[in-house]
XYZ file of C-alpha atoms in Angstrom:
406
model
C -18.896 8.402 -31.617
C -20.634 5.064 -32.108
C -17.257 3.327 -32.388
C -16.026 4.890 -29.153
C -19.186 3.834 -27.291
C -18.658 0.281 -28.506
C -15.328 0.015 -26.684
C -15.301 -2.154 -23.568
C -15.187 -0.573 -20.126
C -11.715 -2.001 -19.686
C -10.440 -0.104 -22.711
C -12.546 3.022 -22.246
C -13.607 3.312 -18.568
C -16.815 5.168 -17.813
C -15.241 6.729 -14.727
C -11.669 7.701 -13.874
C -10.030 8.213 -10.484
C -8.760 11.604 -9.368
C -6.351 11.740 -6.427
C -4.337 14.390 -4.648
C -4.815 17.975 -3.613
C -3.544 19.116 -7.026
C -5.879 16.642 -8.810
C -3.981 13.918 -10.617
C -6.045 11.826 -13.048
C -5.210 8.122 -12.766
C -5.866 6.005 -15.873
C -6.418 2.267 -15.231
C -3.691 -0.159 -16.166
C -5.236 -1.315 -19.458
C -7.246 1.754 -20.479
C -6.506 3.279 -23.916
C -3.629 0.865 -24.499
C -2.302 0.509 -28.020
C -0.566 -2.779 -27.265
C -1.770 -5.800 -25.358
C 1.454 -7.536 -24.338
C 3.457 -4.403 -23.654
C 5.882 -6.143 -21.274
C 7.233 -8.271 -24.107
C 10.319 -6.888 -25.818
C 8.904 -7.568 -29.288
C 6.016 -5.174 -28.629
C 8.235 -2.120 -28.330
C 7.346 0.537 -30.842
C 9.194 0.225 -34.114
C 9.460 -3.553 -34.026
C 8.024 -5.311 -37.083
C 5.445 -7.292 -35.106
C 4.017 -4.273 -33.294
C 0.526 -5.144 -34.595
C 0.591 -8.614 -33.023
C -0.294 -7.073 -29.669
C -2.998 -4.784 -31.038
C -5.936 -3.822 -28.834
C -9.444 -2.633 -29.646
C -8.259 0.928 -29.008
C -5.462 0.398 -31.535
C -7.984 -0.995 -34.013
C -10.260 2.010 -33.486
C -7.423 4.405 -34.286
C -6.391 2.246 -37.211
C -9.892 2.454 -38.690
C -9.750 6.241 -38.445
C -6.631 6.118 -40.619
C -8.260 4.132 -43.413
C -10.943 4.972 -45.910
C -11.901 7.922 -48.038
C -11.167 10.615 -45.443
C -7.619 9.421 -44.787
C -4.994 11.296 -46.832
C -2.181 8.955 -45.722
C -3.881 5.748 -46.926
C -2.038 3.651 -49.469
C -3.752 2.554 -52.721
C -4.856 -0.620 -50.926
C -6.675 1.473 -48.327
C -4.162 0.748 -45.580
C -2.287 3.582 -43.818
C 1.464 3.779 -43.904
C 2.696 1.687 -40.908
C 5.320 4.095 -39.591
C 3.120 7.139 -40.112
C 0.092 5.530 -38.436
C 2.027 4.495 -35.320
C 3.449 7.992 -34.949
C -0.015 9.410 -35.540
C -1.561 7.085 -32.966
C 0.747 8.343 -30.246
C 0.040 11.930 -31.225
C -3.673 11.219 -30.852
C -3.023 9.479 -27.545
C -1.133 12.518 -26.265
C -4.054 14.771 -27.205
C -6.377 12.372 -25.406
C -4.423 12.768 -22.141
C -4.502 16.565 -22.441
C -8.245 16.583 -23.133
C -8.995 14.193 -20.275
C -6.999 16.413 -17.932
C -8.952 19.465 -19.086
C -12.330 17.731 -18.723
C -11.534 16.566 -15.179
C -9.753 19.815 -14.203
C -6.539 17.930 -13.516
C -2.929 19.055 -13.693
C -1.432 15.668 -14.490
C -2.350 12.258 -15.940
C -0.743 9.039 -14.727
C -1.202 5.374 -15.561
C -1.823 2.975 -12.714
C 0.877 0.327 -12.425
C 1.322 -2.904 -10.534
C 3.438 -3.303 -7.428
C 6.103 -5.920 -7.949
C 5.242 -8.694 -5.429
C 8.906 -9.722 -5.349
C 10.042 -6.223 -4.434
C 10.785 -5.866 -0.743
C 10.254 -2.104 -0.889
C 6.898 -2.448 -2.741
C 7.791 0.309 -5.199
C 4.956 1.916 -7.140
C 4.356 1.034 -10.784
C 2.561 4.321 -11.593
C 3.973 6.269 -14.538
C 3.386 9.789 -15.892
C 1.428 10.087 -19.149
C 0.938 13.859 -19.348
C 2.589 16.287 -19.310
C 5.712 14.371 -20.243
C 8.466 15.225 -17.713
C 11.407 16.960 -19.372
C 13.950 14.738 -17.628
C 12.458 11.267 -17.882
C 12.755 7.924 -19.592
C 10.112 5.839 -21.359
C 8.919 3.106 -18.997
C 9.957 -0.309 -20.337
C 10.717 1.412 -23.647
C 7.012 1.921 -24.331
C 5.078 5.235 -24.169
C 1.900 3.183 -23.662
C 2.978 2.623 -20.071
C 4.139 6.181 -19.497
C 7.259 8.023 -18.439
C 9.466 7.627 -15.394
C 10.967 10.901 -14.098
C 14.669 10.607 -13.349
C 14.384 12.942 -10.361
C 12.425 12.329 -7.181
C 11.561 14.209 -4.010
C 9.617 17.402 -3.302
C 8.738 19.420 -6.435
C 9.694 16.539 -8.759
C 7.249 15.603 -11.576
C 5.865 12.654 -9.606
C 5.443 14.482 -6.294
C 1.866 14.558 -4.998
C 0.098 15.583 -1.783
C -3.027 13.882 -0.420
C -4.859 15.341 2.580
C -6.940 12.908 4.656
C -8.576 13.785 7.975
C -6.525 16.996 8.121
C -3.249 15.097 7.693
C -1.038 16.004 4.728
C 0.710 13.065 3.039
C 3.195 13.841 0.275
C 5.119 11.315 -1.805
C 6.421 10.465 -5.269
C 3.623 8.487 -6.935
C 6.091 6.893 -9.373
C 8.201 5.466 -6.542
C 5.934 4.942 -3.534
C 2.696 2.970 -3.232
C -0.408 4.637 -1.798
C -3.760 3.010 -1.046
C -6.829 5.194 -0.634
C -8.696 2.142 0.652
C -6.844 2.393 3.977
C -8.266 5.815 4.858
C -10.791 4.551 7.438
C -8.212 2.336 9.126
C -5.799 5.256 9.453
C -8.515 7.220 11.248
C -9.412 4.236 13.435
C -5.796 3.659 14.437
C -5.431 7.304 15.398
C -8.504 6.989 17.624
C -7.128 3.856 19.318
C -3.850 5.513 20.305
C -4.048 6.995 23.798
C -2.463 10.265 24.812
C 0.988 9.732 26.259
C 1.578 6.320 24.636
C 4.835 5.173 23.103
C 4.005 3.776 19.655
C 6.011 1.694 17.190
C 5.205 1.631 13.470
C 7.180 -1.279 12.052
C 6.303 -0.631 8.397
C 5.875 3.131 8.333
C 5.997 3.899 4.611
C 5.287 7.602 4.171
C 3.628 7.745 7.600
C 0.281 6.027 6.948
C -0.173 5.138 10.638
C 2.673 7.130 12.176
C 0.999 10.450 11.367
C -2.485 9.572 12.763
C -0.844 8.304 15.960
C 0.920 11.646 16.409
C -1.680 14.069 15.057
C -4.939 12.513 16.248
C -3.781 10.079 18.952
C -1.392 12.596 20.494
C 1.136 9.848 21.193
C 4.015 10.913 23.382
C 6.498 9.416 20.937
C 6.509 7.252 17.788
C 9.347 5.143 16.445
C 8.876 4.674 12.680
C 10.723 1.949 10.766
C 11.162 1.988 6.989
C 13.682 0.785 4.395
C 12.449 2.182 1.073
C 14.650 5.269 0.494
C 11.885 7.104 -1.393
C 9.345 6.375 1.350
C 11.868 7.505 3.958
C 12.314 10.797 2.135
C 8.535 11.313 2.055
C 8.135 10.228 5.703
C 10.621 12.812 6.960
C 9.010 15.452 4.756
C 5.529 14.624 6.112
C 6.660 14.702 9.735
C 7.928 18.238 9.213
C 4.891 19.376 7.224
C 2.522 18.120 9.940
C 4.732 19.637 12.655
C 5.265 16.419 14.600
C 8.900 15.645 13.744
C 9.994 16.419 17.315
C 7.990 13.436 18.618
C 9.212 10.848 16.155
C 12.406 8.893 15.554
C 12.899 7.261 12.146
C 14.797 3.968 12.033
C 16.171 3.317 8.556
C 16.562 -0.283 7.409
C 15.025 -3.700 8.022
C 12.944 -3.340 11.198
C 13.756 -6.900 12.256
C 17.412 -5.871 12.424
C 17.156 -2.282 13.668
C 14.671 -3.152 16.428
C 16.703 -6.151 17.585
C 19.726 -3.867 17.925
C 17.610 -1.349 19.822
C 16.299 -3.989 22.260
C 19.844 -5.292 22.856
C 21.085 -1.777 23.648
C 18.221 -1.333 26.059
C 19.012 -4.643 27.786
C 22.658 -3.605 28.125
C 21.689 -0.207 29.480
C 23.266 1.654 26.577
C 19.931 3.062 25.399
C 16.940 4.545 27.199
C 14.474 1.696 27.760
C 11.427 3.731 26.787
C 12.549 3.880 23.151
C 12.467 0.059 22.934
C 9.399 -0.526 25.092
C 6.075 0.253 23.462
C 2.430 0.471 24.458
C 1.146 -0.070 20.927
C 2.641 -1.474 17.723
C 1.377 -1.242 14.143
C 2.344 -4.057 11.762
C 0.894 -2.803 8.479
C 2.539 -5.098 5.945
C 0.695 -7.171 3.319
C 0.067 -9.901 2.442
C 1.466 -10.924 5.838
C 3.612 -9.377 8.556
C 4.353 -12.722 10.234
C 8.090 -12.151 9.876
C 7.823 -9.254 12.347
C 5.723 -10.884 15.079
C 8.613 -12.125 17.209
C 10.480 -8.813 17.388
C 7.171 -7.007 17.960
C 6.481 -9.117 21.064
C 10.007 -8.343 22.311
C 9.327 -4.610 21.922
C 6.210 -4.521 24.121
C 6.415 -3.086 27.623
C 7.854 -5.748 29.937
C 5.623 -4.764 32.852
C 2.275 -4.189 31.169
C 2.480 -5.698 27.689
C 0.614 -3.861 24.967
C -1.375 -3.906 21.749
C -0.404 -5.334 18.373
C -2.394 -4.229 15.326
C -1.665 -6.967 12.812
C -2.533 -6.580 9.122
C -3.059 -9.522 6.770
C -4.932 -10.747 3.725
C -7.402 -13.380 4.911
C -10.089 -15.415 3.179
C -13.542 -14.299 4.283
C -14.664 -17.669 5.646
C -11.436 -18.213 7.624
C -11.289 -14.954 9.545
C -11.944 -16.442 12.999
C -9.684 -19.413 12.269
C -6.912 -17.012 11.293
C -7.399 -15.030 14.518
C -7.058 -18.205 16.625
C -3.975 -19.277 14.668
C -2.511 -15.792 15.113
C -3.064 -15.823 18.890
C -1.669 -19.350 19.236
C 1.392 -18.325 17.193
C 1.982 -15.309 19.458
C 1.601 -17.514 22.535
C 4.182 -19.901 21.079
C 6.551 -16.976 20.541
C 6.118 -16.018 24.203
C 6.947 -19.549 25.340
C 9.967 -19.777 23.041
C 11.528 -16.326 23.433
C 10.199 -15.184 26.818
C 9.783 -18.263 29.045
C 9.636 -16.148 32.215
C 6.450 -14.414 31.049
C 4.296 -17.315 32.204
C 1.276 -15.154 32.969
C 1.233 -13.524 29.535
C -1.439 -14.366 26.979
C -2.554 -13.185 23.530
C -6.163 -12.122 23.144
C -7.703 -10.878 19.881
C -10.457 -8.445 20.826
C -11.469 -7.237 17.360
C -10.973 -7.885 13.642
C -11.481 -4.896 11.366
C -12.063 -5.248 7.642
C -10.060 -2.557 5.847
C -10.982 -3.355 2.238
C -11.510 -6.161 -0.218
C -8.202 -7.444 -1.586
C -9.422 -10.092 -4.020
C -12.560 -12.196 -4.533
C -13.374 -13.714 -1.116
C -10.150 -12.302 0.363
C -10.115 -9.254 2.644
C -7.427 -7.000 4.014
C -8.079 -7.134 7.761
C -6.483 -5.862 10.969
C -6.515 -7.843 14.202
C -6.336 -5.907 17.483
C -4.434 -8.252 19.782
C -3.492 -7.613 23.404
C -0.300 -9.411 24.410
C 0.568 -9.145 28.079
C -0.006 -10.335 31.658
C -3.507 -11.191 32.843
C -3.410 -8.418 35.461
C -2.249 -5.661 33.089
C -3.976 -2.310 33.514
C -4.123 -2.084 29.717
C -6.647 -4.911 29.561
C -8.165 -6.422 32.685
C -8.307 -10.166 32.126
C -9.832 -12.691 34.499
C -7.338 -14.732 36.473
C -8.237 -17.850 34.505
C -8.142 -16.063 31.156
C -6.093 -17.743 28.464
C -5.115 -17.131 24.866
C -8.176 -16.718 22.683
C -10.477 -14.598 20.551
C -13.436 -12.406 21.409
C -16.036 -13.295 18.783
C -18.468 -10.922 17.052
C -21.016 -11.451 19.855
C -18.491 -10.313 22.463
C -17.974 -13.825 23.818
C -14.458 -14.991 24.713
C -13.501 -18.211 22.895
C -10.317 -19.977 24.106
C -7.866 -20.930 21.377
C -7.247 -24.675 20.959
C -3.744 -25.988 21.439
C -3.459 -27.264 17.869
C -4.701 -24.699 15.371
C -3.903 -25.162 11.705
C -2.859 -22.086 9.734
C -5.399 -20.669 7.256
C -5.261 -21.804 3.641
C -4.559 -18.317 2.209
């Protein structure tokens, strides 16, 4: 007991996260690891230098295998290498089962990283217990967990999370999910006005699509997504929340699918309302800058509309970022829509969603882009592009604004 209490919080966390309606216990990335450098091929179990990546948890288990109470110890007091490794994983498996019982959970998973180079931002979570019958060892190492070969509803990784009376189901081994966005989902739903046409450019499993439909009572939502596993979950969630009849899902890169939609509208081969939106969510991190131009093109041509732009921004550059954002949108208007001379971009609010890193926050800017006389936002005749500061004062954006450092 004394040895266990001596373990660091990183190895043996004092508190574990439980998510989902069926209670899934999520073990931190490094907790109870037997190997330190588990991404390296030489650290795969059975390799001669397995001990080179040993952790304090490994050392704790190793000490339990030595000494007078250890029947497998060699004459030198050391346990047999192959036996001890096998034994360690047996102990680890019992640990997962006991943790699940203590926390009244049905499943244990290890938190994984999201590959920053992956365009679909696939989840790195893996199943630790119970081991799925049809699965493979992640990266060849049980320390990381197991990856089910099947996906979709009723698969080993399928989970449901209910927030603000909205059911969100997905495969936790394939699709990312952030609980830190829960307040922003609610806020977005409250911003949507009844009867609005809404576009969600990075829909995922329906993070903002569902609040717009369920709580905002939007007339119609167009949801764009390209991760096949997220698409599967999105369609499932639309049906489960009984709002599928008010949503169209566009599969693929939204910059391509929306451009095609706008072109069809311009040619009269598609109903204009499906490519003309009152409100657009751009919920992509660390930046959704690549979607700004097509988003502006998708706003209502008569009234303009609202862009809700997500980004990771350093704390002390928040207002600078907002000015740079508004100036960038104004430049897009001048470049792509020269006839919209009376259109401006005004940031009315910046909402902190959560902390992303030390001194860096995930924020959302509410930006109105449209003509000065739009009924959506009454601007003074001499209003220009700018930012409403935290005191409610309008601050015009300078012509030359440098981008933020982050």
